[in-house]
Amino acid sequence: MKTINTQDLAQWLDATLQVQRFKDYCPNGLQVEGKKQISHIITGVTASEALLQEAIRRKADAVIVHHGWFWKNENPVVKGAKKRRLALALAHDLNIFGFHLPLDAHPEYGNNAQLGLQLGLEPLRDTEGAPLTCGPENLVWLGQCPKGRTLKVLADDTEKALSRKPLVIGDPSHKPNRIAWCTGGAQNFVDAAIEHGADLFITGEASEPNFHIANETGVSFMAAGHHATERYGVRALGEAIQKKWGVRVEFVDLDNPI
Ligand SMILES: [Zn+2]
Protein backbone atom coordinates (compact mmCIF):
# COMPACT_ATOMS: atom_id res chain seq x y z
CA MET A 1 0.00 0.00 0.00
CA LYS A 2 1.34 3.41 -1.00
CA THR A 3 1.89 6.19 1.50
CA ILE A 4 1.95 9.95 1.20
CA ASN A 5 3.47 12.56 3.47
CA THR A 6 0.73 14.60 5.16
CA GLN A 7 2.32 17.95 4.26
CA ASP A 8 2.72 16.92 0.60
CA LEU A 9 -0.95 15.98 0.42
CA ALA A 10 -1.95 19.23 2.16
CA GLN A 11 0.09 21.28 -0.33
CA TRP A 12 -1.30 19.45 -3.34
CA LEU A 13 -4.88 19.89 -2.10
CA ASP A 14 -4.39 23.62 -1.39
CA ALA A 15 -2.90 24.18 -4.85
CA THR A 16 -5.42 22.02 -6.71
CA LEU A 17 -8.45 23.60 -5.03
CA GLN A 18 -6.90 27.12 -5.16
CA VAL A 19 -7.72 27.66 -1.52
CA GLN A 20 -6.14 31.14 -1.40
CA ARG A 21 -8.69 32.50 -3.90
CA PHE A 22 -11.61 32.27 -1.47
CA LYS A 23 -12.87 34.44 1.38
CA ASP A 24 -14.49 31.71 3.44
CA TYR A 25 -15.89 31.46 6.94
CA CYS A 26 -13.87 28.41 7.93
CA PRO A 27 -10.23 27.45 7.47
CA ASN A 28 -9.68 25.43 4.27
CA GLY A 29 -7.05 22.70 4.20
CA LEU A 30 -5.52 20.73 7.07
CA GLN A 31 -7.63 21.65 10.12
CA VAL A 32 -6.29 19.12 12.63
CA GLU A 33 -2.82 17.62 12.24
CA GLY A 34 -2.49 13.87 12.77
CA LYS A 35 -0.07 11.20 11.53
CA LYS A 36 2.84 12.34 9.35
CA GLN A 37 2.22 9.59 6.78
CA ILE A 38 -1.10 8.70 5.16
CA SER A 39 -1.99 5.47 3.38
CA HIS A 40 -5.76 5.32 3.93
CA ILE A 41 -8.23 8.21 3.57
CA ILE A 42 -11.96 8.45 4.30
CA THR A 43 -13.93 11.10 2.41
CA GLY A 44 -17.38 12.27 3.51
CA VAL A 45 -19.66 15.30 3.47
CA THR A 46 -19.32 16.35 7.13
CA ALA A 47 -16.70 15.68 9.84
CA SER A 48 -19.38 14.51 12.28
CA GLU A 49 -18.66 12.27 15.26
CA ALA A 50 -20.23 9.36 13.33
CA LEU A 51 -17.91 9.87 10.35
CA LEU A 52 -14.88 10.00 12.64
CA GLN A 53 -15.96 6.81 14.39
CA GLU A 54 -16.32 5.13 11.01
CA ALA A 55 -12.88 6.35 9.90
CA ILE A 56 -11.36 4.99 13.13
CA ARG A 57 -13.18 1.66 12.69
CA ARG A 58 -11.72 1.41 9.18
CA LYS A 59 -8.25 2.35 10.50
CA ALA A 60 -7.93 5.45 8.31
CA ASP A 61 -5.13 8.01 8.72
CA ALA A 62 -7.04 10.98 7.38
CA VAL A 63 -10.55 12.29 6.85
CA ILE A 64 -11.35 14.75 4.05
CA VAL A 65 -14.71 16.53 4.17
CA HIS A 66 -16.65 19.41 2.67
CA HIS A 67 -18.01 20.56 6.05
CA GLY A 68 -15.08 20.70 8.43
CA TRP A 69 -14.72 22.51 11.75
CA PHE A 70 -13.99 25.95 13.28
CA TRP A 71 -16.72 28.05 11.61
CA LYS A 72 -16.50 31.79 12.18
CA ASN A 73 -20.06 32.10 13.52
CA GLU A 74 -19.79 29.30 16.09
CA ASN A 75 -18.81 29.43 19.75
CA PRO A 76 -15.05 28.67 19.79
CA VAL A 77 -15.19 27.02 23.23
CA VAL A 78 -14.21 23.34 23.09
CA LYS A 79 -16.95 21.46 24.94
CA GLY A 80 -19.80 19.02 24.31
CA ALA A 81 -20.03 17.62 20.77
CA LYS A 82 -17.08 19.73 19.65
CA LYS A 83 -14.89 18.35 22.45
CA ARG A 84 -15.85 14.76 21.60
CA ARG A 85 -15.05 15.21 17.91
CA LEU A 86 -11.70 16.85 18.59
CA ALA A 87 -10.80 14.30 21.29
CA LEU A 88 -11.48 11.45 18.84
CA ALA A 89 -9.26 12.99 16.15
CA LEU A 90 -6.41 13.68 18.58
CA ALA A 91 -6.63 10.31 20.37
CA HIS A 92 -6.37 8.47 17.04
CA ASP A 93 -3.84 10.79 15.40
CA LEU A 94 -6.33 11.40 12.60
CA ASN A 95 -5.65 14.17 10.07
CA ILE A 96 -8.77 16.26 9.38
CA PHE A 97 -8.94 18.18 6.11
CA GLY A 98 -11.88 20.47 5.31
CA PHE A 99 -12.61 22.22 2.02
CA HIS A 100 -15.70 24.39 1.90
CA LEU A 101 -16.11 27.03 -0.87
CA PRO A 102 -13.04 25.79 -2.82
CA LEU A 103 -14.77 22.43 -3.13
CA ASP A 104 -18.07 23.97 -4.22
CA ALA A 105 -16.40 25.95 -6.97
CA HIS A 106 -13.73 23.67 -8.49
CA PRO A 107 -14.45 23.30 -12.24
CA GLU A 108 -13.89 19.53 -12.20
CA TYR A 109 -14.07 18.09 -8.67
CA GLY A 110 -16.41 20.76 -7.27
CA ASN A 111 -19.89 20.07 -5.92
CA ASN A 112 -21.52 22.16 -8.64
CA ALA A 113 -19.58 20.47 -11.45
CA GLN A 114 -20.34 17.03 -10.03
CA LEU A 115 -24.04 17.75 -9.38
CA GLY A 116 -24.34 18.88 -13.01
CA LEU A 117 -22.96 15.49 -14.10
CA GLN A 118 -25.33 13.61 -11.76
CA LEU A 119 -28.38 15.47 -13.10
CA GLY A 120 -27.35 15.64 -16.76
CA LEU A 121 -27.20 19.47 -16.80
CA GLU A 122 -25.09 20.98 -19.57
CA PRO A 123 -23.05 23.92 -18.15
CA LEU A 124 -22.82 27.06 -20.28
CA ARG A 125 -19.13 27.79 -20.98
CA ASP A 126 -17.03 30.73 -22.12
CA THR A 127 -14.73 30.60 -25.16
CA GLU A 128 -11.96 29.06 -23.05
CA GLY A 129 -14.23 26.31 -21.76
CA ALA A 130 -14.63 27.68 -18.24
CA PRO A 131 -18.14 27.33 -16.79
CA LEU A 132 -20.29 30.48 -16.81
CA THR A 133 -21.11 31.37 -13.23
CA CYS A 134 -22.74 34.19 -11.27
CA GLY A 135 -23.66 35.20 -7.73
CA PRO A 136 -21.50 35.52 -4.59
CA GLU A 137 -17.94 34.17 -5.15
CA ASN A 138 -19.21 33.01 -8.58
CA LEU A 139 -20.70 29.95 -6.94
CA VAL A 140 -23.88 29.69 -9.04
CA TRP A 141 -23.52 27.69 -12.25
CA LEU A 142 -25.58 28.36 -15.36
CA GLY A 143 -26.60 25.72 -17.83
CA GLN A 144 -29.04 24.18 -20.20
CA CYS A 145 -31.83 21.87 -19.04
CA PRO A 146 -32.10 18.53 -20.82
CA LYS A 147 -34.33 19.35 -23.84
CA GLY A 148 -38.10 19.08 -23.60
CA ARG A 149 -38.29 17.86 -20.02
CA THR A 150 -40.99 19.25 -17.79
CA LEU A 151 -40.39 20.35 -14.22
CA LYS A 152 -42.20 17.18 -13.10
CA VAL A 153 -39.83 14.96 -15.13
CA LEU A 154 -36.78 16.89 -13.92
CA ALA A 155 -37.96 16.44 -10.32
CA ASP A 156 -38.44 12.68 -10.85
CA ASP A 157 -34.98 12.41 -12.49
CA THR A 158 -33.44 14.33 -9.59
CA GLU A 159 -35.10 12.03 -7.07
CA LYS A 160 -33.70 8.98 -8.90
CA ALA A 161 -30.20 10.46 -9.25
CA LEU A 162 -29.90 11.61 -5.61
CA SER A 163 -32.10 8.97 -3.88
CA ARG A 164 -34.04 11.75 -2.19
CA LYS A 165 -37.35 13.45 -3.05
CA PRO A 166 -36.77 17.16 -3.82
CA LEU A 167 -39.03 20.01 -2.70
CA VAL A 168 -40.29 21.63 -5.90
CA ILE A 169 -42.10 24.98 -6.33
CA GLY A 170 -43.46 25.73 -9.81
CA ASP A 171 -45.80 24.54 -12.55
CA PRO A 172 -45.10 20.79 -13.06
CA SER A 173 -45.83 21.07 -16.81
CA HIS A 174 -43.40 24.00 -17.30
CA LYS A 175 -40.39 23.13 -19.52
CA PRO A 176 -37.40 25.09 -18.16
CA ASN A 177 -34.77 26.10 -20.68
CA ARG A 178 -32.00 27.86 -18.76
CA ILE A 179 -31.12 26.48 -15.37
CA ALA A 180 -28.97 27.75 -12.53
CA TRP A 181 -27.71 25.65 -9.64
CA CYS A 182 -25.64 25.85 -6.49
CA THR A 183 -25.32 22.97 -4.04
CA GLY A 184 -25.94 23.15 -0.29
CA GLY A 185 -27.54 26.04 1.58
CA ALA A 186 -27.61 28.48 -1.36
CA GLN A 187 -31.33 29.34 -1.31
CA ASN A 188 -30.49 33.06 -0.99
CA PHE A 189 -28.55 32.95 -4.27
CA VAL A 190 -31.85 32.57 -6.15
CA ASP A 191 -31.70 36.33 -6.95
CA ALA A 192 -28.52 35.84 -9.00
CA ALA A 193 -30.18 32.96 -10.86
CA ILE A 194 -33.20 35.13 -11.70
CA GLU A 195 -30.99 38.07 -12.79
CA HIS A 196 -29.13 35.77 -15.17
CA GLY A 197 -32.25 34.52 -16.89
CA ALA A 198 -32.72 31.12 -15.27
CA ASP A 199 -36.13 29.40 -15.55
CA LEU A 200 -35.25 26.98 -12.75
CA PHE A 201 -32.92 27.22 -9.75
CA ILE A 202 -31.74 24.06 -8.01
CA THR A 203 -30.05 24.16 -4.62
CA GLY A 204 -29.90 22.03 -1.48
CA GLU A 205 -32.07 23.79 1.09
CA ALA A 206 -35.17 25.98 1.04
CA SER A 207 -36.35 28.97 3.10
CA GLU A 208 -39.84 30.37 3.45
CA PRO A 209 -39.39 33.25 0.92
CA ASN A 210 -38.42 30.82 -1.86
CA PHE A 211 -42.09 29.81 -2.25
CA HIS A 212 -43.28 33.38 -2.87
CA ILE A 213 -40.35 34.38 -5.09
CA ALA A 214 -40.92 31.33 -7.31
CA ASN A 215 -44.63 32.11 -7.64
CA GLU A 216 -44.10 35.82 -8.26
CA THR A 217 -41.27 35.50 -10.80
CA GLY A 218 -42.29 32.28 -12.54
CA VAL A 219 -38.76 30.94 -11.92
CA SER A 220 -39.18 27.41 -10.58
CA PHE A 221 -37.31 26.37 -7.45
CA MET A 222 -36.03 22.98 -6.38
CA ALA A 223 -34.42 22.10 -3.02
CA ALA A 224 -32.83 18.70 -3.54
CA GLY A 225 -31.13 18.32 -0.14
CA HIS A 226 -28.03 19.97 1.31
CA HIS A 227 -26.28 16.67 1.97
CA ALA A 228 -27.65 15.00 -1.17
CA THR A 229 -26.35 17.75 -3.47
CA GLU A 230 -22.93 17.88 -1.77
CA ARG A 231 -21.93 14.23 -1.77
CA TYR A 232 -20.28 14.25 -5.15
CA GLY A 233 -17.50 16.85 -4.90
CA VAL A 234 -15.59 15.25 -2.05
CA ARG A 235 -16.12 11.83 -3.62
CA ALA A 236 -14.61 13.04 -6.93
CA LEU A 237 -11.73 14.68 -5.04
CA GLY A 238 -11.05 11.35 -3.27
CA GLU A 239 -10.98 9.52 -6.59
CA ALA A 240 -8.47 12.08 -7.92
CA ILE A 241 -6.24 11.59 -4.85
CA GLN A 242 -6.35 7.81 -5.26
CA LYS A 243 -5.43 8.13 -8.94
CA LYS A 244 -2.58 10.58 -8.33
CA TRP A 245 -0.99 9.10 -5.21
CA GLY A 246 -2.07 5.46 -5.19
CA VAL A 247 -3.25 5.62 -1.57
CA ARG A 248 -6.48 3.92 -0.49
CA VAL A 249 -9.49 6.27 -0.49
CA GLU A 250 -13.01 5.31 0.57
CA PHE A 251 -16.08 7.55 0.31
CA VAL A 252 -18.43 7.04 3.26
CA ASP A 253 -21.98 8.35 2.79
CA LEU A 254 -23.73 8.70 6.15
CA ASP A 255 -27.28 9.66 5.23
CA ASN A 256 -28.67 13.02 6.29
CA PRO A 257 -32.26 13.96 5.32
CA ILE A 258 -31.46 17.71 5.36
ZN1 LIG B 1 -22.70 22.69 2.53
CSV table of C-alpha atoms and ligand atoms in Angstrom, one decimal, residues 66-67 100 104 183-185 226 230, ligand 1:
chain,number,residue,atom,x,y,z
A,66,HIS,CA,-16.7,19.4,2.7
A,67,HIS,CA,-18.0,20.6,6.1
A,100,HIS,CA,-15.7,24.4,1.9
A,104,ASP,CA,-18.1,24.0,-4.2
A,183,THR,CA,-25.3,23.0,-4.0
A,184,GLY,CA,-25.9,23.2,-0.3
A,185,GLY,CA,-27.5,26.0,1.6
A,226,HIS,CA,-28.0,20.0,1.3
A,230,GLU,CA,-22.9,17.9,-1.8
B,1,ZN,ZN,-22.7,22.7,2.5
